[in-house]
Short mmCIF file of N, CA, C and O in Angstrom, two decimals:
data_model
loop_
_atom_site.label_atom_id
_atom_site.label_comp_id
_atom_site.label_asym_id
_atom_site.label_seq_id
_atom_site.Cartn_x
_atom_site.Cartn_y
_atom_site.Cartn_z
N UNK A 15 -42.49 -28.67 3.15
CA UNK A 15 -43.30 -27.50 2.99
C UNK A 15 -44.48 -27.91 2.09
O UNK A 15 -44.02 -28.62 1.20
N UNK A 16 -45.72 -27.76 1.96
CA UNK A 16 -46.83 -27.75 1.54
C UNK A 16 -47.27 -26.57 0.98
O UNK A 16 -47.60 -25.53 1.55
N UNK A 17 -47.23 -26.93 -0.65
CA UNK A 17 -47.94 -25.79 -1.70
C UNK A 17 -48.98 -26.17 -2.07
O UNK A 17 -49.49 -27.28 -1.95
N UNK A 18 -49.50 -24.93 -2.70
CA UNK A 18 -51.11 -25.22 -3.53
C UNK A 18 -50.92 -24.84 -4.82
O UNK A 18 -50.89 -23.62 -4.95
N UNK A 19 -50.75 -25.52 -5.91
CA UNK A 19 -50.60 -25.13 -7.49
C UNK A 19 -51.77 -25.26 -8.05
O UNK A 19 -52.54 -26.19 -7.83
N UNK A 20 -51.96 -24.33 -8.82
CA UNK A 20 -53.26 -24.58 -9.61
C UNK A 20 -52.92 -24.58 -11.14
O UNK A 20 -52.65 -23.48 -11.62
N UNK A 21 -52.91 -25.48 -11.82
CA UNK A 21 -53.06 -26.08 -13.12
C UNK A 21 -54.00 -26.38 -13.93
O UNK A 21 -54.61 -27.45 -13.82
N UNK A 22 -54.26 -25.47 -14.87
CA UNK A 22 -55.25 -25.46 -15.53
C UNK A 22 -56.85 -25.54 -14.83
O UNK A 22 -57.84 -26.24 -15.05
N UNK A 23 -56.59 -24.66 -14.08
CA UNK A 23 -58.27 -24.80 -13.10
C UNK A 23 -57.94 -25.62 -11.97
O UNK A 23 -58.50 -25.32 -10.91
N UNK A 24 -57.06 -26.69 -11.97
CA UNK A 24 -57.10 -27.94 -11.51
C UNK A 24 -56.30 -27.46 -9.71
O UNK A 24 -55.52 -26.52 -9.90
N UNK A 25 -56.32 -27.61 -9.17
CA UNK A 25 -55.99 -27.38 -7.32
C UNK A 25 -55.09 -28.33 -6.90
O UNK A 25 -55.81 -29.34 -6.93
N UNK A 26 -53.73 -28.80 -6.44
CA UNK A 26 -53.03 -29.76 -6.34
C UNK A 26 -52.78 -28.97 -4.88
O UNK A 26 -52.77 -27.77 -4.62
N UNK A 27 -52.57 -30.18 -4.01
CA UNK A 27 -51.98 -29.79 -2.67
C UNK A 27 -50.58 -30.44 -3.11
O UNK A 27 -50.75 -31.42 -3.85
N UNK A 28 -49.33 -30.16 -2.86
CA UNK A 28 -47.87 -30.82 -3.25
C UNK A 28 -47.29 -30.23 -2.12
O UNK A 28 -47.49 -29.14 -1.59
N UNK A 29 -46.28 -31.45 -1.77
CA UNK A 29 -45.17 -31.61 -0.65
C UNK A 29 -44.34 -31.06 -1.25
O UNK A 29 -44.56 -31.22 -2.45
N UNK A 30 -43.12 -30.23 -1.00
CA UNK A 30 -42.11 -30.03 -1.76
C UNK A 30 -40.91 -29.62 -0.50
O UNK A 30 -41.15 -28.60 0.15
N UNK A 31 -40.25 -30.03 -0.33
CA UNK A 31 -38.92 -30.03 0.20
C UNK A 31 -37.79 -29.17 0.03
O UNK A 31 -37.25 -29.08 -1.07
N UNK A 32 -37.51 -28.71 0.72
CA UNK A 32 -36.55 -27.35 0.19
C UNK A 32 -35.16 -27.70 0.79
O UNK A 32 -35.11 -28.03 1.98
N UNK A 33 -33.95 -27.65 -0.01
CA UNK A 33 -32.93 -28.09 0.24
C UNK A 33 -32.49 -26.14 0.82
O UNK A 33 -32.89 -25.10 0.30
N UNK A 34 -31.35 -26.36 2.28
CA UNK A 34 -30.94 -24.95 2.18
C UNK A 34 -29.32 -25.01 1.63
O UNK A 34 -28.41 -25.83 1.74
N UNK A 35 -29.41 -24.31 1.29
CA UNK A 35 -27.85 -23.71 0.35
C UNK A 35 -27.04 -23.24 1.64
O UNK A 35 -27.50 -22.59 2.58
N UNK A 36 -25.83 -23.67 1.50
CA UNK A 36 -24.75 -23.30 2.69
C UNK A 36 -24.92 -21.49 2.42
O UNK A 36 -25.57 -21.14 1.44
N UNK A 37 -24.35 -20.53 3.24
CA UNK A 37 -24.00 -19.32 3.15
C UNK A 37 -22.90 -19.11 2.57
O UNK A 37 -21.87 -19.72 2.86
N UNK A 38 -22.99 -18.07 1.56
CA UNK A 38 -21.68 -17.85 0.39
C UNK A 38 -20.78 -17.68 1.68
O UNK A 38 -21.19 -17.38 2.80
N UNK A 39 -19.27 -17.96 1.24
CA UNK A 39 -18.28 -17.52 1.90
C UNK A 39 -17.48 -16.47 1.57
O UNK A 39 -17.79 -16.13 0.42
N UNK A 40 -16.48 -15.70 2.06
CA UNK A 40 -15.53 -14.77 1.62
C UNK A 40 -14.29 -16.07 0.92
O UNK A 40 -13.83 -16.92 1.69
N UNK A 41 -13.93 -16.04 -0.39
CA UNK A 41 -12.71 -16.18 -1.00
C UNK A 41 -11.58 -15.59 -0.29
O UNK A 41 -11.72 -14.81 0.65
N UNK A 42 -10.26 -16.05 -0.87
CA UNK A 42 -9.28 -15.90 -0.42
C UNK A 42 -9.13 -13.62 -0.85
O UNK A 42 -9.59 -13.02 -1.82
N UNK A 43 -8.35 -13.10 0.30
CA UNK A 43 -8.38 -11.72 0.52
C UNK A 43 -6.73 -11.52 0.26
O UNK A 43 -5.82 -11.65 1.09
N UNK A 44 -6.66 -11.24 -0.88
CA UNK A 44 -4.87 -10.63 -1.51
C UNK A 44 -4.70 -9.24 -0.74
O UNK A 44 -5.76 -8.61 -0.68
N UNK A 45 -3.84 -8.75 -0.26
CA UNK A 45 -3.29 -7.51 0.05
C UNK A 45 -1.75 -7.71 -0.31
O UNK A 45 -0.96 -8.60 0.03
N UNK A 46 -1.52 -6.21 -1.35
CA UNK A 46 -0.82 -6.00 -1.72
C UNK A 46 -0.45 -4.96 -2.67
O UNK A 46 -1.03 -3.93 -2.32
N UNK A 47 0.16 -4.79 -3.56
CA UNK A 47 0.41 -3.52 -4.38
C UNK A 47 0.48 -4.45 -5.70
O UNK A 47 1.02 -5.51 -6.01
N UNK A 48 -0.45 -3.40 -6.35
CA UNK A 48 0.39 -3.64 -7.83
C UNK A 48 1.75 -2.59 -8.53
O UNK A 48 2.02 -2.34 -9.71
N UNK A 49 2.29 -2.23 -7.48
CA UNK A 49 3.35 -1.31 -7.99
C UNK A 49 4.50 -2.96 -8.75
O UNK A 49 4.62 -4.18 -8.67
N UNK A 50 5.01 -1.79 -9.40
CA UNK A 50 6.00 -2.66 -9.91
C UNK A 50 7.13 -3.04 -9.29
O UNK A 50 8.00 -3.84 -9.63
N UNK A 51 6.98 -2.33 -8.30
CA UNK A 51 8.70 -2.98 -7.29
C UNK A 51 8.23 -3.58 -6.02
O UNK A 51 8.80 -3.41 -4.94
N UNK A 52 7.01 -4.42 -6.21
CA UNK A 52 6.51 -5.75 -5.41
C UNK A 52 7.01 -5.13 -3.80
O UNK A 52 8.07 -5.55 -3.33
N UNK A 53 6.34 -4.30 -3.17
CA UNK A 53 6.43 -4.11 -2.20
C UNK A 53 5.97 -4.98 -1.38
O UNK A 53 4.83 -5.44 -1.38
N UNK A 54 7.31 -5.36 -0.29
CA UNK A 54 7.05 -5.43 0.97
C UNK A 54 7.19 -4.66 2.04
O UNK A 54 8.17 -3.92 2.15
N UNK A 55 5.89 -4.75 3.32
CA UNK A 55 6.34 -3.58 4.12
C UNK A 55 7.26 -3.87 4.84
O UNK A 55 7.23 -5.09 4.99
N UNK A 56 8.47 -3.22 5.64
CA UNK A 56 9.51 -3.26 6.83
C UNK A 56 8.78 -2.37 7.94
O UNK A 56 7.95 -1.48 7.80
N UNK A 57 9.45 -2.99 9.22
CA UNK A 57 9.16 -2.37 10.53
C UNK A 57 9.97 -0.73 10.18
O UNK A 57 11.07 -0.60 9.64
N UNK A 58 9.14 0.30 10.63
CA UNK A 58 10.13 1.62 10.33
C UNK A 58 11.44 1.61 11.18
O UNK A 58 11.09 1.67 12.36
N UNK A 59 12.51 1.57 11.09
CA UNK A 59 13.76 2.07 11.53
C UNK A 59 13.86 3.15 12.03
O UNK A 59 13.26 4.02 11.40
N UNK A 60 14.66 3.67 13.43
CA UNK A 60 14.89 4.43 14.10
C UNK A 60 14.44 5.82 13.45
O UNK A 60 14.21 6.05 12.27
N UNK A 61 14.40 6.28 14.04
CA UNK A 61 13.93 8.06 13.40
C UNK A 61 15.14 8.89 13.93
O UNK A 61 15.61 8.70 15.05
N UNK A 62 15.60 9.78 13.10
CA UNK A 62 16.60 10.16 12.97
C UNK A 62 16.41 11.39 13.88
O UNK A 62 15.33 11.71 14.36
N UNK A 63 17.82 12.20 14.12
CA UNK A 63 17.60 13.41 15.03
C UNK A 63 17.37 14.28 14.12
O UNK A 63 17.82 14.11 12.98
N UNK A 64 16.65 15.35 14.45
CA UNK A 64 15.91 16.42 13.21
C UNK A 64 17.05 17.15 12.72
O UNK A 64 16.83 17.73 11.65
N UNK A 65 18.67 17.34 13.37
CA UNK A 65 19.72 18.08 13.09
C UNK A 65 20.41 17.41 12.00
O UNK A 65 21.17 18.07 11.30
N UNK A 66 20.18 15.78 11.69
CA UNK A 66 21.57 14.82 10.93
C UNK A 66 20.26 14.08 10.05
O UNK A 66 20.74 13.79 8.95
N UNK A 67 19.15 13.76 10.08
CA UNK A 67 18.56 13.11 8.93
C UNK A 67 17.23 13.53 8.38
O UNK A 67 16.46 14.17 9.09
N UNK A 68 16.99 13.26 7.40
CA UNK A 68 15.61 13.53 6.16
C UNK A 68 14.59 12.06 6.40
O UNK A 68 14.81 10.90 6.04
N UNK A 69 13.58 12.55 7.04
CA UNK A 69 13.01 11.33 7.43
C UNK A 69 11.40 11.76 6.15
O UNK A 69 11.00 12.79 5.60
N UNK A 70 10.89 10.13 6.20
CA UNK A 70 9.80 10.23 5.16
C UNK A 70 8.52 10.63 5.83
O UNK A 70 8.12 10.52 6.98
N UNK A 71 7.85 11.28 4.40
CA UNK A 71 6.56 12.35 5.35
C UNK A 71 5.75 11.67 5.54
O UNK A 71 5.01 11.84 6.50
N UNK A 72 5.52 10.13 4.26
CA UNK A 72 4.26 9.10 4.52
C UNK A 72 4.99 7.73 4.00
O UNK A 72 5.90 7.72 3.17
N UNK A 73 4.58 6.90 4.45
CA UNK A 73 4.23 5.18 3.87
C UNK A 73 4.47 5.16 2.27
O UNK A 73 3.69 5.72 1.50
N UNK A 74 5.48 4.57 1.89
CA UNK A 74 5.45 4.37 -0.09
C UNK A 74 6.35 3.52 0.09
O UNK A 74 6.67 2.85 1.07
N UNK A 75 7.03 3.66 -1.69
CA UNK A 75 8.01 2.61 -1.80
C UNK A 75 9.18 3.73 -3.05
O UNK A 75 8.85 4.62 -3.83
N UNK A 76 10.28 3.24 -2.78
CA UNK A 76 10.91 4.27 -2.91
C UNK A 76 11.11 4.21 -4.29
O UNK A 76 11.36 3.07 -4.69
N UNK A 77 11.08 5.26 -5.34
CA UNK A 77 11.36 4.97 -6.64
C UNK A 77 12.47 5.42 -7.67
O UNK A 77 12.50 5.15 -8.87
N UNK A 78 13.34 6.14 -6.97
CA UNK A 78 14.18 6.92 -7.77
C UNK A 78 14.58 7.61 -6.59
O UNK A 78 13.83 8.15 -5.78
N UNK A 79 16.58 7.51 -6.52
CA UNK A 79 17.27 7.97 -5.69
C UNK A 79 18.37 9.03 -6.18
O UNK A 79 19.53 8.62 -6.21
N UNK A 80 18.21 9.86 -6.43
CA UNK A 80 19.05 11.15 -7.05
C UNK A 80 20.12 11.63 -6.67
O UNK A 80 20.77 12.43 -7.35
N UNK A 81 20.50 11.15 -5.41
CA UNK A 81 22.18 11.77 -4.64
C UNK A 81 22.44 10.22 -3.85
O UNK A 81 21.72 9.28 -3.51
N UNK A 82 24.09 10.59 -3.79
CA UNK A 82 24.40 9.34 -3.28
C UNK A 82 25.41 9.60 -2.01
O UNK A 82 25.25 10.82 -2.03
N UNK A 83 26.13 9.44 -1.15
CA UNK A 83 27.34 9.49 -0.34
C UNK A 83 27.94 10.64 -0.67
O UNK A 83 28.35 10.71 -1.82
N UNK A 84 28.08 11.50 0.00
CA UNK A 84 29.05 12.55 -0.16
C UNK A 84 29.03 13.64 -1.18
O UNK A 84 29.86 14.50 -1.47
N UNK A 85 27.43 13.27 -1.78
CA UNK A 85 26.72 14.77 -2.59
C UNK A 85 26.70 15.83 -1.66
O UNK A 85 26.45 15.67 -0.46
N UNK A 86 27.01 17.10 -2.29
CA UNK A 86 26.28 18.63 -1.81
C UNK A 86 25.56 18.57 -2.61
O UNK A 86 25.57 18.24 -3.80
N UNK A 87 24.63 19.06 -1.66
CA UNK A 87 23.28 19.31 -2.09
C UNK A 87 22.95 20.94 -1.45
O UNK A 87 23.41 21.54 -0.48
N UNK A 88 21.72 21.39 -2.71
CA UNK A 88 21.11 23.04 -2.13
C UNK A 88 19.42 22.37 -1.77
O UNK A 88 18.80 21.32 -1.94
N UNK A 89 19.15 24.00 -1.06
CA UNK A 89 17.90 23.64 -0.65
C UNK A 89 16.73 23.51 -1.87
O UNK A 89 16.92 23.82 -3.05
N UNK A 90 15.57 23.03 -1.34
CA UNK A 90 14.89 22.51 -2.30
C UNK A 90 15.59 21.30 -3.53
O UNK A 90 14.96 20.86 -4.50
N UNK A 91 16.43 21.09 -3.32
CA UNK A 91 16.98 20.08 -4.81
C UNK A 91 15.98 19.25 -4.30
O UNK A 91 15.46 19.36 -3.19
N UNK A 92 15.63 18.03 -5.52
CA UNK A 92 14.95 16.51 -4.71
C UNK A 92 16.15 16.01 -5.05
O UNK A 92 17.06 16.25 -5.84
N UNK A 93 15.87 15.21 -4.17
CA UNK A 93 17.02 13.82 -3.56
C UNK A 93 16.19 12.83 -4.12
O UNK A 93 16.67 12.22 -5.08
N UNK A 94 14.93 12.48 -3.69
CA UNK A 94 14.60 11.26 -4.32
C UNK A 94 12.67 11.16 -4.49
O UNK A 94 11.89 12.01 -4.08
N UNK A 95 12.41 10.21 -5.01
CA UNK A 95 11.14 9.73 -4.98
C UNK A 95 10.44 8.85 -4.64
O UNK A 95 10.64 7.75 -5.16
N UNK A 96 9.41 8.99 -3.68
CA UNK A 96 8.24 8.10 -3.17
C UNK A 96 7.21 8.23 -4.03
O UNK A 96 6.97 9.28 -4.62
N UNK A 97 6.47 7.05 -4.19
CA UNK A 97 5.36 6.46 -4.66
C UNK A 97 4.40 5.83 -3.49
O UNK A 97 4.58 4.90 -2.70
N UNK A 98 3.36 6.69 -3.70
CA UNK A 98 2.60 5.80 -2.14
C UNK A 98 0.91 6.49 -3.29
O UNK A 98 0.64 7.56 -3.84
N UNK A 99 0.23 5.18 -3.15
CA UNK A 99 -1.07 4.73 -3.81
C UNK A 99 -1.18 5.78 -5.45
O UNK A 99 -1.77 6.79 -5.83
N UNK A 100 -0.27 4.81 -6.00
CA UNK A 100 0.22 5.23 -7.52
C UNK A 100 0.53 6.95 -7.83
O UNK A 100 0.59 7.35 -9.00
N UNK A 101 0.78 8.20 -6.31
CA UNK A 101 1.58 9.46 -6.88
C UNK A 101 2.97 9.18 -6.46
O UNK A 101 3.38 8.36 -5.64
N UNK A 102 3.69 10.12 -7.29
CA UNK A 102 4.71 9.91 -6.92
C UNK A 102 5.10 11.59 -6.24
O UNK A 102 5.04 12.69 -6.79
N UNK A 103 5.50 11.20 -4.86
CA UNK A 103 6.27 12.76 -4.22
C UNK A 103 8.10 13.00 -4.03
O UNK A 103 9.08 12.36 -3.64
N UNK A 104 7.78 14.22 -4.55
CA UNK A 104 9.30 14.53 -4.55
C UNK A 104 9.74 14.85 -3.18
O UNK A 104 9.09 15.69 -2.56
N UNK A 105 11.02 14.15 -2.51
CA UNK A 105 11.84 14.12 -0.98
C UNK A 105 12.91 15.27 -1.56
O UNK A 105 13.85 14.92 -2.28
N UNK A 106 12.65 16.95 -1.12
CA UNK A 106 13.60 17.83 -1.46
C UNK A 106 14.12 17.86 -0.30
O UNK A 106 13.56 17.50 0.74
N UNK A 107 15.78 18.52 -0.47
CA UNK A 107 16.62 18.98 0.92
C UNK A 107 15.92 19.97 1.54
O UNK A 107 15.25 20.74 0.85
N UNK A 108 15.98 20.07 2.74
CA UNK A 108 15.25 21.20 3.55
C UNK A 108 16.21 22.30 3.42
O UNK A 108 15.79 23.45 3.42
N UNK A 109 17.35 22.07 3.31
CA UNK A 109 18.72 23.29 3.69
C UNK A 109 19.86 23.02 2.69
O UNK A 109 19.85 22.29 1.69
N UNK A 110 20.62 23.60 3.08
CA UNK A 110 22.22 23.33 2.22
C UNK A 110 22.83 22.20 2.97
O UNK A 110 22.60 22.08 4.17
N UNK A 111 23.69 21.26 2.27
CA UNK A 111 24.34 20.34 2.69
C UNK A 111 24.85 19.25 2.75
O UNK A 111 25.10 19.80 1.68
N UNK A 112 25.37 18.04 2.90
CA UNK A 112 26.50 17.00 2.55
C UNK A 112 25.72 15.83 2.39
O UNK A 112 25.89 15.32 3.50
N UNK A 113 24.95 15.03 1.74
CA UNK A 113 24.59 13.55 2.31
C UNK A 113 25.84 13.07 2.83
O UNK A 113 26.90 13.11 2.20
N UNK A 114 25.71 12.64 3.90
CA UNK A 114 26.28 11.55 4.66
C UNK A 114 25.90 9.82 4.32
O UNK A 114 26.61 8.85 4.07
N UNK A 115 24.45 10.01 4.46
CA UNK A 115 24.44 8.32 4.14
C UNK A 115 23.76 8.23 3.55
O UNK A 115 23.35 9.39 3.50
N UNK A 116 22.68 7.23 2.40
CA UNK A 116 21.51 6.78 1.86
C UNK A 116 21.17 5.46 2.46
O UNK A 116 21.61 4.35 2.16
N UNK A 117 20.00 5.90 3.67
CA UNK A 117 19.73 4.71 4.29
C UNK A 117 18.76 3.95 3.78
O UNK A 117 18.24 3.07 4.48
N UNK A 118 18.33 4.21 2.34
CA UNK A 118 17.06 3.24 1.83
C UNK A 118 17.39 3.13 -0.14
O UNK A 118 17.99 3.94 -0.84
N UNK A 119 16.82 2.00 -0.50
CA UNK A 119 17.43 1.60 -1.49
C UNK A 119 15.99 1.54 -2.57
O UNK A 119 14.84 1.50 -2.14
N UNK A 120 16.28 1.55 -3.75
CA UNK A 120 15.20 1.48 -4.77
C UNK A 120 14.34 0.29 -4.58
O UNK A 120 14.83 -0.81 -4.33
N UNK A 121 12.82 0.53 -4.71
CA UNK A 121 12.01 -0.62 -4.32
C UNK A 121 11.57 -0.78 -3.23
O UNK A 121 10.60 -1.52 -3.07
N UNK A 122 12.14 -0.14 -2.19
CA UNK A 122 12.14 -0.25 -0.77
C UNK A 122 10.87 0.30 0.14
O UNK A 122 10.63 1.50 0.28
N UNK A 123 10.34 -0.43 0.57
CA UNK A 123 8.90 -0.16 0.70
C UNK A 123 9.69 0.70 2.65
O UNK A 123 10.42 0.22 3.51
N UNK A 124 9.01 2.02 2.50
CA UNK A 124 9.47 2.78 3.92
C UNK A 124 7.88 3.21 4.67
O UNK A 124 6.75 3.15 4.21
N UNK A 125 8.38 3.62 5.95
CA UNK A 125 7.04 3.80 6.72
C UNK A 125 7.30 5.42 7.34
O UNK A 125 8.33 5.89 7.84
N UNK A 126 6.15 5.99 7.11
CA UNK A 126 6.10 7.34 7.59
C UNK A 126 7.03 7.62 8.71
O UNK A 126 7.01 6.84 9.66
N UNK A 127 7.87 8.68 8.73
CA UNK A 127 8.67 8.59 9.76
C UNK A 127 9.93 8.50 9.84
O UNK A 127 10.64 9.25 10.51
N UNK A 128 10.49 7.12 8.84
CA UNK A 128 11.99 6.39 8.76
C UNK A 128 12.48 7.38 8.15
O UNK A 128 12.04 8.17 7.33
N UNK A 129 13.62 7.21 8.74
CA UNK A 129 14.84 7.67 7.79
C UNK A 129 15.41 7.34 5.99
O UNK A 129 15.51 6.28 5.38
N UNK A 130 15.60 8.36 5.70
CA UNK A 130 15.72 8.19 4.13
C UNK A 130 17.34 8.29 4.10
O UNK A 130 18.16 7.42 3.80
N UNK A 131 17.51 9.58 4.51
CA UNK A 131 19.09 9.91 4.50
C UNK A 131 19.63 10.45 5.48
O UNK A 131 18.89 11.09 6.23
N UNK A 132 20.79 10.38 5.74
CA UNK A 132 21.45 11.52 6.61
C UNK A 132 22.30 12.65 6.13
O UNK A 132 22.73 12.74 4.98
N UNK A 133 22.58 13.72 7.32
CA UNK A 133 23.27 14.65 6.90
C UNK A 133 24.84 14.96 6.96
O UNK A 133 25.13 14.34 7.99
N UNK A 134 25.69 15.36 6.64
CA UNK A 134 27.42 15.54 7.44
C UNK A 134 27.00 16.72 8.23
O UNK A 134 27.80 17.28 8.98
#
């Protein structure tokens, strides 16, 4: 490339060469949680029949499980807690009635949909 500098009055024609710079790149791209129970996601598991299980309303990771096998439970009690993008929502019983099973465990990263628990 060919410049014109002027120095002190003085007119210089100068060659100057221009090196090109590679294009910035994207760095390495982390996805993940900073929750504290290092979520990984699972494929969602069967969805339960609306008569025998409590399925989850969104995507979290589970944080606190309040009934276990063979609790009665009333309506509205919570059973347990999801954490999905740092709130935490309370999973209450819809009705009166028995847990049968606890199909998900503390830490447990679940997908909208899955099953949490079942009913007797």
């Amino acid at each position: 490339m060919k410049l014109k500098v002027t120095v002190n009055g003085i007119a210089y024609d100068v060659n100057v060469e221009v090196e090109e710079e590679p294009a910035p790149t994207l760095g390495a791209i982390m996805i993940g949680s900073t929750s504290a129970y290092g979520v990984t996601p699972t494929a969602a598991k069967a969805t339960a029949d609306a008569r025998n299980g409590l399925t989850a309303p969104l995507a979290g990771t589970v944080v606190k499980i309040m009934v276990s096998e063979g609790d009665a439970v009333k309506a509205g009690q919570t059973l347990m807690l999801l954490e999905a993008m740092k709130m935490e929502t309370e999973i209450t019983a819809p009705a009166d009635g028995t847990v049968s099973a606890v199909d998900v465990a503390v830490g447990e990263a679940v997908q909208g949909g899955q099953v949490l628990l079942e009913w007797a």
